[in-house]
Phi, psi and omega in degrees: 000124190286168166300329179303315204281340180278358200268129190309121158327001191249149207045193184263146194218148170252121159269119199248109186275151174214124012289159166214165159068209180332137162235178201295328167293334185285313207277315180287326178297294193293331176289324167301322185297293184316306188292321180302324174300331184279321176300287182259352178072158182294153357277154162247120170263149202239141174266125180058182183282149191280333158210168186287068188204112168316331186286325196288293168325305204283329201279316176301317166318304176299340160295340189112357151296129195246122173265124178240166199264306169232186185295332192310313189292348182271129159317119172338125178076358168296178171253162188223115163261155168254163196273172175297346177289347178094159166223172176274151176322341184267358185272321188301323183266335144311332181284292169316317179305303188262018166066031172270158174286081186284127167244097181293101180268019169328096167340131157328310176293328165293326181291318178288343164289316173308312204263001169270325176291332191263319182280329165281335197270325181300312176298346173076028161283154186279147175219135197253106180265110182256123201182169175263110188309146182084344181289140182299326175302314187289328182292298175311322182279335180295308194308331168297336186200053184319321185279349190244001189253125169247147198272144165243116191256075177079165206297348204269324173296340186320310203266358164299329201296138179236152174207155185284314185232112175299353172277338183241059185221147183229162176266151164238163164210137150320146179285340201255001176303182176272121180321294193292330185278323172287334165296332171300318192281318173315301195307321204280312172286359187258343173290329163273335187236091195273344173267018187286140180272166172243182197284152180281001162194164188310126168289309184316121182292158175309292204312305186299327184286317184305303183289325182278320169315318164304307185308301171311329174283349186266311199323305198301322174272357192257151171292309180218142168244122160245148186243128176267116176183179179258171188278340163281011185255111185317309177287343170284318170301332184280347173287331165286310201283329170308302190287329164303311184284357182257002159113023165292154193271336183208156189210136175217148195246137175209129193271332176231163180298340204268351166290352187270136187271133190307336194285317177312332187263011182278123201094330187298147199245306196235130160264122169266131178236123167217192182202147166299173195279341180248019177262134167310146165307323181317321193284307183305317192293300205307302181320303181289342177285322170290332185282327170299321179314307182272018169093010166268082197257346172271110188236137162237127182276124179252138196242121184240345173203151176241124181256129174236010190298108165242147184250119170307165201272168173313154169293311183308307168320296195295322184301299167303345178273321171296326191276335177287312188297343189257343168297323178301305178304333189276339195277000000 
């Protein structure tokens, strides 16, 4: 029995999901920009949003980060950080041509998918990449082996797949997808391609899976589930979908507390609250305060997993930080 189920059914309550918010990959990426600003000084250029969250991007801009779409916008010789979502090999080549100091903040779990794509391509497999067309992570992974990779954007795309050799085909996936929808897509693919191989380990990241799992736990009891996150955040959007599929009567995605429409709360007794993997917890606390002002004062935290994973900073940044520390000691 969860803590939520032992709560008296009186008053207005909030079921607060845990895990929620920052994952290890996001924490590493944001810290990479912050440490680079301290070490090299502003401005530091970041290709694409470092993570998909409005508040985080604005905060880093205030500290001196400049976000650009492509390397061509970065002055020659400047420092550029590649986002947590990963980039294709050609982006590194472009950076070399412009003599940019490139720091790779790609989430290690995304890098793992890149390595899988390269390995299977080297073995001449057809690779079916399950993901959302145009998402930065998908663009980066597909760029590792464009001749071998074809995108499968959901179960409906499964019937369109063509492969050279049905005995040499493997599926990989974007790390931030709905677990259930991905499994449905794989099942559809395997119905057509019985010899389809799976990745050596799960591509959907632990944080995405954990956040979806706890939302499934609380959703059946919720009149409305609020997900704090940005609309371009794949894992945040998925959380709303998962909540509705799991039985929540309504679900909404908001960046900030002031975006909550009071009409959503009319007649509600139980509100579920969680946040995407690129959301700092201060935004969740602001939503809790907003809900408390409207009578939702009982907060039960429902915990389904404890996350302890930490990723170290990019090697190139750690090396420069160590050199700077040594120079300061000598001085």
